[in-house]
Amino acid sequence: MRNKKEVIVTFHPEQGWKEPVYEVLNDVAEIIFLEDLETRERKARLKEVDALLSFMVHNELEKEEFRLLRDGTMIQTLLAGVDAVPYDVLPQSVMICANAGAWSEPMAEHIIGMMLALGKNLLKRHNELKRGEFSREGYSTWFHGKTAGIIGFGGIGKATAGLMKAFGMRIMAINTSGKTDEAVDFIGTMKDLGRLLAESDVVVIAVPLTRYTKGLIGKAELEKMKPNAILINPARGPVIQEEALYEHMLKNPDFKVGIDAWWVEPHVHGEFKLNYPFFELENILGSPHNSNMVPEIYPIAVRRAAENVRRFLEGEKPKGIVDPADYEFL
């Protein structure tokens, strides 16, 4: 009989990542790093483990290894988004927990950076200067008094709203309950999406990709937005319909878009691919899904995930439990 529960860390720990794992879990669990195990021992351990602490679990285990997990095993990811988890091969009783809100602070800064760069036309003006053009013609956006609409009011949405308030912006938000303890000007549910889109000068997508949010923003939704609105997506590419977005941007050059999360990305699909020539347009600003990537946040995200594993091991209800049914048909 084992004296301690077992936790397998499936990701390669970068510098500074091991310490929070041991600090949080060492007294309640035996901590095993998957990369230290030989193939035979790896499979044996996976059959008995109580919890997995993973980063991109879909890349860290082979598909057949997921089937080895016993009933009641927990998979805790470092990521907030869990749409890439292979739900089709997981035993039904395996619990998946997302690291909701763990990366919120740097992502919120990235969102604000995109908002400012687009609203102030910084990339356009920079490129003009590179060409030797010194033009002061045209206005930029003053964000004071403008309305921000945040679709998804979890950790990222709340952190973004906090920064936007410093600009004197009005905050509208949508979540599943239509309730929040945060000081906002409007809180609603998805039935209020049309109102939020119509009233907002800046729209931020901060929802996970599920079967309910896939294709959420299409032609009809884009046409409800102001012709000079700014749309920022740091969440998941497929929340927006790619063709509809391209066509809308093409027809509305004053409509600006910041994209951090794309439709086809290397870490999930093995390549970066666009079906439409977005970068031939001037009203786009892109980044390579790196809004969370600041060195200080990684140990914090690891600690937050490890603390949730501890809750599970001690018999408490962990945070961020995922319903696999939400991810069917993705």
Short mmCIF file of C-alpha atoms in Angstrom, two decimals:
data_model
loop_
_atom_site.label_atom_id
_atom_site.label_comp_id
_atom_site.label_asym_id
_atom_site.label_seq_id
_atom_site.Cartn_x
_atom_site.Cartn_y
_atom_site.Cartn_z
CA MET A 1 0.00 0.00 0.00
CA ARG A 2 1.33 3.43 -0.92
CA ASN A 3 2.07 5.91 1.87
CA LYS A 4 1.54 8.92 -0.40
CA LYS A 5 -0.56 9.83 -3.38
CA GLU A 6 1.32 10.04 -6.68
CA VAL A 7 1.55 13.05 -8.98
CA ILE A 8 3.22 12.77 -12.38
CA VAL A 9 4.52 15.97 -13.95
CA THR A 10 4.28 15.39 -17.70
CA PHE A 11 6.02 18.55 -18.96
CA HIS A 12 9.73 19.33 -19.07
CA PRO A 13 10.35 21.69 -16.15
CA GLU A 14 12.17 24.83 -17.15
CA GLN A 15 14.31 26.72 -14.64
CA GLY A 16 12.21 27.82 -11.69
CA TRP A 17 9.31 25.47 -12.41
CA LYS A 18 10.20 22.57 -10.09
CA GLU A 19 10.38 24.65 -6.94
CA PRO A 20 6.66 25.55 -6.73
CA VAL A 21 5.69 21.94 -7.46
CA TYR A 22 7.74 20.66 -4.53
CA GLU A 23 6.78 23.52 -2.23
CA VAL A 24 3.07 22.90 -2.75
CA LEU A 25 2.89 19.11 -3.12
CA ASN A 26 5.93 17.43 -1.56
CA ASP A 27 4.29 16.78 1.82
CA VAL A 28 1.14 15.21 0.34
CA ALA A 29 2.39 13.37 -2.73
CA GLU A 30 5.27 11.57 -4.35
CA ILE A 31 6.27 13.77 -7.29
CA ILE A 32 7.43 11.97 -10.42
CA PHE A 33 8.69 13.63 -13.59
CA LEU A 34 7.60 11.68 -16.64
CA GLU A 35 10.78 12.42 -18.56
CA ASP A 36 12.76 10.50 -15.91
CA LEU A 37 10.89 7.23 -16.52
CA GLU A 38 11.73 4.42 -18.90
CA THR A 39 8.91 3.29 -21.21
CA ARG A 40 7.87 0.26 -19.14
CA GLU A 41 7.92 2.13 -15.84
CA ARG A 42 6.16 5.07 -17.48
CA LYS A 43 3.17 2.91 -18.41
CA ALA A 44 3.06 1.24 -15.01
CA ARG A 45 3.11 4.58 -13.23
CA LEU A 46 0.38 6.05 -15.45
CA LYS A 47 -1.89 3.15 -14.49
CA GLU A 48 -1.56 4.00 -10.79
CA VAL A 49 -1.15 7.78 -10.71
CA ASP A 50 -3.60 9.96 -8.78
CA ALA A 51 -3.02 13.19 -10.68
CA LEU A 52 -1.16 14.50 -13.71
CA LEU A 53 0.26 18.00 -13.75
CA SER A 54 0.55 18.89 -17.42
CA PHE A 55 1.31 21.79 -19.73
CA MET A 56 0.20 20.78 -23.23
CA VAL A 57 -0.99 17.33 -22.28
CA HIS A 58 -1.96 16.44 -25.86
CA ASN A 59 1.75 16.67 -26.78
CA GLU A 60 3.10 15.08 -23.60
CA LEU A 61 1.30 11.72 -23.64
CA GLU A 62 0.73 9.29 -26.47
CA LYS A 63 -2.93 8.66 -27.26
CA GLU A 64 -2.81 5.09 -26.00
CA GLU A 65 -1.31 6.32 -22.71
CA PHE A 66 -4.44 8.30 -21.92
CA ARG A 67 -6.35 5.02 -21.93
CA LEU A 68 -4.11 3.72 -19.14
CA LEU A 69 -5.41 6.26 -16.63
CA ARG A 70 -7.60 4.75 -13.97
CA ASP A 71 -11.00 5.95 -12.80
CA GLY A 72 -10.86 9.13 -10.75
CA THR A 73 -7.49 10.35 -12.01
CA MET A 74 -7.11 14.12 -12.24
CA ILE A 75 -5.43 15.92 -15.14
CA GLN A 76 -4.51 19.46 -14.17
CA THR A 77 -3.22 21.62 -17.00
CA LEU A 78 -1.07 24.72 -16.74
CA LEU A 79 -3.16 26.20 -19.54
CA ALA A 80 -6.53 27.89 -19.18
CA GLY A 81 -7.70 26.54 -22.54
CA VAL A 82 -8.27 22.78 -22.72
CA ASP A 83 -9.77 22.40 -26.19
CA ALA A 84 -6.78 20.36 -27.43
CA VAL A 85 -7.20 17.61 -24.81
CA PRO A 86 -8.02 14.29 -26.57
CA TYR A 87 -11.36 13.74 -24.87
CA ASP A 88 -12.23 10.94 -27.26
CA VAL A 89 -9.66 8.59 -25.71
CA LEU A 90 -9.98 9.58 -22.06
CA PRO A 91 -11.79 7.32 -19.62
CA GLN A 92 -15.06 9.05 -18.74
CA SER A 93 -14.29 9.34 -15.05
CA VAL A 94 -10.98 11.17 -15.52
CA MET A 95 -11.29 14.72 -14.20
CA ILE A 96 -9.87 17.56 -16.32
CA CYS A 97 -9.13 20.86 -14.61
CA ALA A 98 -8.17 24.03 -16.45
CA ASN A 99 -5.81 26.56 -14.91
CA ALA A 100 -8.42 29.28 -15.26
CA GLY A 101 -7.09 32.79 -14.75
CA ALA A 102 -3.50 31.70 -14.18
CA TRP A 103 -2.12 33.80 -17.03
CA SER A 104 -4.53 36.72 -16.74
CA GLU A 105 -2.21 39.55 -15.82
CA PRO A 106 0.29 39.43 -18.72
CA MET A 107 -2.50 38.60 -21.17
CA ALA A 108 -4.43 41.67 -20.05
CA GLU A 109 -1.35 43.82 -20.66
CA HIS A 110 -0.98 42.31 -24.12
CA ILE A 111 -4.61 43.09 -24.90
CA ILE A 112 -4.12 46.70 -23.83
CA GLY A 113 -0.96 46.88 -25.94
CA MET A 114 -2.89 45.74 -29.00
CA MET A 115 -5.72 48.15 -28.24
CA LEU A 116 -3.34 51.10 -28.00
CA ALA A 117 -1.29 50.12 -31.04
CA LEU A 118 -4.41 49.79 -33.18
CA GLY A 119 -6.25 52.80 -31.81
CA LYS A 120 -3.22 55.05 -32.07
CA ASN A 121 -2.30 53.72 -35.55
CA LEU A 122 1.24 53.06 -34.33
CA LEU A 123 2.15 50.34 -36.83
CA LYS A 124 0.78 52.35 -39.75
CA ARG A 125 2.65 55.50 -38.73
CA HIS A 126 5.83 53.55 -38.05
CA ASN A 127 5.74 52.02 -41.53
CA GLU A 128 5.11 55.42 -43.10
CA LEU A 129 8.19 56.82 -41.38
CA LYS A 130 10.25 53.84 -42.58
CA ARG A 131 9.25 54.84 -46.10
CA GLY A 132 10.32 58.43 -45.45
CA GLU A 133 6.74 59.70 -45.13
CA PHE A 134 6.22 62.19 -42.30
CA SER A 135 2.46 62.68 -42.18
CA ARG A 136 0.43 64.04 -39.29
CA GLU A 137 -2.84 63.69 -41.18
CA GLY A 138 -5.66 61.71 -39.62
CA TYR A 139 -6.77 61.20 -36.05
CA SER A 140 -6.23 58.40 -33.58
CA THR A 141 -8.52 57.11 -30.81
CA TRP A 142 -8.85 58.67 -27.38
CA PHE A 143 -9.99 55.79 -25.20
CA HIS A 144 -11.28 57.89 -22.32
CA GLY A 145 -15.05 57.54 -22.26
CA LYS A 146 -15.10 54.75 -24.84
CA THR A 147 -16.94 51.48 -24.23
CA ALA A 148 -15.16 48.15 -23.91
CA GLY A 149 -17.14 44.96 -24.39
CA ILE A 150 -15.59 41.86 -22.85
CA ILE A 151 -16.98 38.50 -23.95
CA GLY A 152 -16.08 36.12 -21.14
CA PHE A 153 -15.60 37.65 -17.71
CA GLY A 154 -13.28 35.23 -15.98
CA GLY A 155 -9.70 35.93 -14.96
CA ILE A 156 -8.55 37.42 -18.26
CA GLY A 157 -11.68 39.48 -18.72
CA LYS A 158 -11.54 40.91 -15.21
CA ALA A 159 -7.82 41.71 -15.41
CA THR A 160 -8.37 43.46 -18.74
CA ALA A 161 -11.32 45.44 -17.38
CA GLY A 162 -9.19 46.60 -14.47
CA LEU A 163 -6.59 48.07 -16.82
CA MET A 164 -9.22 49.59 -19.10
CA LYS A 165 -10.79 51.42 -16.19
CA ALA A 166 -7.52 53.32 -15.78
CA PHE A 167 -8.25 54.86 -19.19
CA GLY A 168 -11.70 55.94 -18.03
CA MET A 169 -13.45 53.38 -20.22
CA ARG A 170 -16.99 52.11 -19.73
CA ILE A 171 -17.05 48.34 -19.17
CA MET A 172 -19.67 45.97 -20.54
CA ALA A 173 -19.18 42.26 -19.93
CA ILE A 174 -20.78 38.90 -20.62
CA ASN A 175 -20.47 35.71 -18.59
CA THR A 176 -22.57 32.59 -18.07
CA SER A 177 -24.46 33.83 -15.00
CA GLY A 178 -25.04 37.49 -15.82
CA LYS A 179 -23.70 38.34 -12.36
CA THR A 180 -20.39 39.64 -11.04
CA ASP A 181 -18.93 41.26 -7.94
CA GLU A 182 -16.75 43.47 -10.15
CA ALA A 183 -17.68 47.12 -10.67
CA VAL A 184 -18.84 47.20 -14.29
CA ASP A 185 -21.33 49.32 -16.20
CA PHE A 186 -23.19 46.31 -17.60
CA ILE A 187 -23.09 42.57 -17.01
CA GLY A 188 -25.13 40.14 -19.08
CA THR A 189 -25.18 36.72 -20.68
CA MET A 190 -24.83 35.55 -24.26
CA LYS A 191 -28.37 36.68 -24.96
CA ASP A 192 -26.98 40.21 -24.59
CA LEU A 193 -24.20 39.67 -27.14
CA GLY A 194 -25.89 41.81 -29.79
CA ARG A 195 -26.19 44.77 -27.44
CA LEU A 196 -22.58 44.46 -26.32
CA LEU A 197 -21.30 44.33 -29.90
CA ALA A 198 -23.39 47.31 -30.99
CA GLU A 199 -22.37 49.57 -28.10
CA SER A 200 -18.68 48.71 -27.81
CA ASP A 201 -15.76 50.61 -29.29
CA VAL A 202 -13.39 47.81 -28.28
CA VAL A 203 -14.45 44.15 -28.09
CA VAL A 204 -12.25 41.56 -26.37
CA ILE A 205 -12.85 37.83 -26.73
CA ALA A 206 -11.96 36.00 -23.52
CA VAL A 207 -14.02 32.81 -23.69
CA PRO A 208 -12.70 29.26 -23.97
CA LEU A 209 -13.22 27.38 -27.21
CA THR A 210 -16.11 24.96 -26.67
CA ARG A 211 -18.89 23.63 -28.84
CA TYR A 212 -20.94 26.61 -27.65
CA THR A 213 -18.39 29.28 -28.58
CA LYS A 214 -16.97 27.85 -31.81
CA GLY A 215 -17.93 30.27 -34.59
CA LEU A 216 -19.55 32.61 -32.06
CA ILE A 217 -18.52 35.70 -34.03
CA GLY A 218 -19.65 35.48 -37.65
CA LYS A 219 -20.97 37.76 -40.37
CA ALA A 220 -24.13 38.77 -38.50
CA GLU A 221 -22.25 39.56 -35.29
CA LEU A 222 -19.54 41.56 -37.07
CA GLU A 223 -22.16 43.63 -38.86
CA LYS A 224 -23.62 44.63 -35.49
CA MET A 225 -20.32 46.22 -34.49
CA LYS A 226 -19.36 49.83 -35.07
CA PRO A 227 -17.58 50.33 -38.42
CA ASN A 228 -14.53 51.74 -36.61
CA ALA A 229 -14.51 49.29 -33.70
CA ILE A 230 -11.47 47.36 -32.51
CA LEU A 231 -11.77 43.57 -32.07
CA ILE A 232 -9.10 41.71 -30.09
CA ASN A 233 -8.87 37.92 -29.83
CA PRO A 234 -6.33 36.47 -27.35
CA ALA A 235 -8.53 33.40 -26.71
CA ARG A 236 -8.86 30.85 -29.52
CA GLY A 237 -8.99 31.50 -33.26
CA PRO A 238 -12.09 29.43 -34.10
CA VAL A 239 -14.28 31.53 -31.80
CA ILE A 240 -14.34 33.87 -34.83
CA GLN A 241 -15.37 32.62 -38.27
CA GLU A 242 -12.27 33.18 -40.39
CA GLU A 243 -13.92 33.94 -43.73
CA ALA A 244 -16.48 36.27 -42.18
CA LEU A 245 -13.75 38.22 -40.39
CA TYR A 246 -11.61 38.61 -43.49
CA GLU A 247 -14.54 39.77 -45.61
CA HIS A 248 -15.62 42.25 -42.94
CA MET A 249 -12.12 43.70 -42.60
CA LEU A 250 -11.80 43.96 -46.36
CA LYS A 251 -15.06 45.90 -46.65
CA ASN A 252 -14.48 48.03 -43.53
CA PRO A 253 -10.90 49.39 -43.50
CA ASP A 254 -11.58 51.43 -40.35
CA PHE A 255 -12.50 48.24 -38.47
CA LYS A 256 -9.31 47.07 -36.74
CA VAL A 257 -8.41 43.64 -35.44
CA GLY A 258 -5.75 42.36 -33.07
CA ILE A 259 -5.20 38.60 -33.23
CA ASP A 260 -3.05 36.63 -30.83
CA ALA A 261 -4.89 33.30 -31.18
CA TRP A 262 -5.16 31.86 -34.70
CA TRP A 263 -7.17 29.17 -36.42
CA VAL A 264 -4.29 26.84 -37.29
CA GLU A 265 -1.24 26.97 -35.02
CA PRO A 266 1.99 24.95 -34.86
CA HIS A 267 1.69 23.72 -31.26
CA VAL A 268 -1.70 22.12 -32.00
CA HIS A 269 -1.82 21.54 -35.76
CA GLY A 270 1.88 21.34 -36.65
CA GLU A 271 1.84 24.48 -38.79
CA PHE A 272 0.70 28.10 -38.98
CA LYS A 273 -1.79 28.50 -41.78
CA LEU A 274 -4.25 31.14 -42.96
CA ASN A 275 -7.00 30.53 -45.49
CA TYR A 276 -7.26 34.23 -46.31
CA PRO A 277 -4.53 36.87 -46.86
CA PHE A 278 -5.04 38.81 -43.66
CA PHE A 279 -1.58 40.32 -43.72
CA GLU A 280 -2.27 42.04 -47.01
CA LEU A 281 -4.69 44.22 -45.04
CA GLU A 282 -3.58 47.30 -43.11
CA ASN A 283 -6.21 46.99 -40.38
CA ILE A 284 -4.68 43.99 -38.63
CA LEU A 285 -2.11 43.53 -35.88
CA GLY A 286 -0.92 40.02 -35.13
CA SER A 287 1.15 38.23 -32.52
CA PRO A 288 2.08 34.51 -32.41
CA HIS A 289 -0.19 33.40 -29.53
CA ASN A 290 2.34 34.66 -27.01
CA SER A 291 0.24 37.04 -24.93
CA ASN A 292 0.98 34.98 -21.81
CA MET A 293 4.70 34.64 -22.40
CA VAL A 294 6.55 36.63 -19.79
CA PRO A 295 9.15 34.75 -17.72
CA GLU A 296 7.76 35.75 -14.33
CA ILE A 297 4.32 34.23 -14.92
CA TYR A 298 5.40 30.62 -15.53
CA PRO A 299 6.34 29.72 -11.93
CA ILE A 300 3.16 31.50 -10.80
CA ALA A 301 1.04 29.46 -13.21
CA VAL A 302 2.77 26.25 -12.07
CA ARG A 303 2.09 27.14 -8.44
CA ARG A 304 -1.57 27.90 -9.13
CA ALA A 305 -1.97 24.57 -10.92
CA ALA A 306 -0.14 22.67 -8.17
CA GLU A 307 -2.37 24.26 -5.52
CA ASN A 308 -5.39 22.92 -7.38
CA VAL A 309 -3.86 19.44 -7.47
CA ARG A 310 -3.40 19.69 -3.71
CA ARG A 311 -7.07 20.56 -3.28
CA PHE A 312 -7.96 17.41 -5.20
CA LEU A 313 -5.56 15.19 -3.25
CA GLU A 314 -6.90 16.48 0.07
CA GLY A 315 -10.49 15.73 -0.89
CA GLU A 316 -11.60 19.28 -1.65
CA LYS A 317 -13.40 20.24 -4.83
CA PRO A 318 -10.77 21.62 -7.23
CA LYS A 319 -11.27 24.74 -9.30
CA GLY A 320 -11.72 24.80 -13.06
CA ILE A 321 -13.39 21.40 -13.52
CA VAL A 322 -14.17 20.87 -17.19
CA ASP A 323 -17.25 19.17 -18.62
CA PRO A 324 -15.97 17.04 -21.53
CA ALA A 325 -19.37 17.37 -23.21
CA ASP A 326 -18.57 21.06 -23.80
CA TYR A 327 -15.71 20.00 -26.06
CA GLU A 328 -17.54 17.52 -28.27
CA PHE A 329 -17.50 18.16 -32.03
CA LEU A 330 -14.51 20.52 -31.92
#
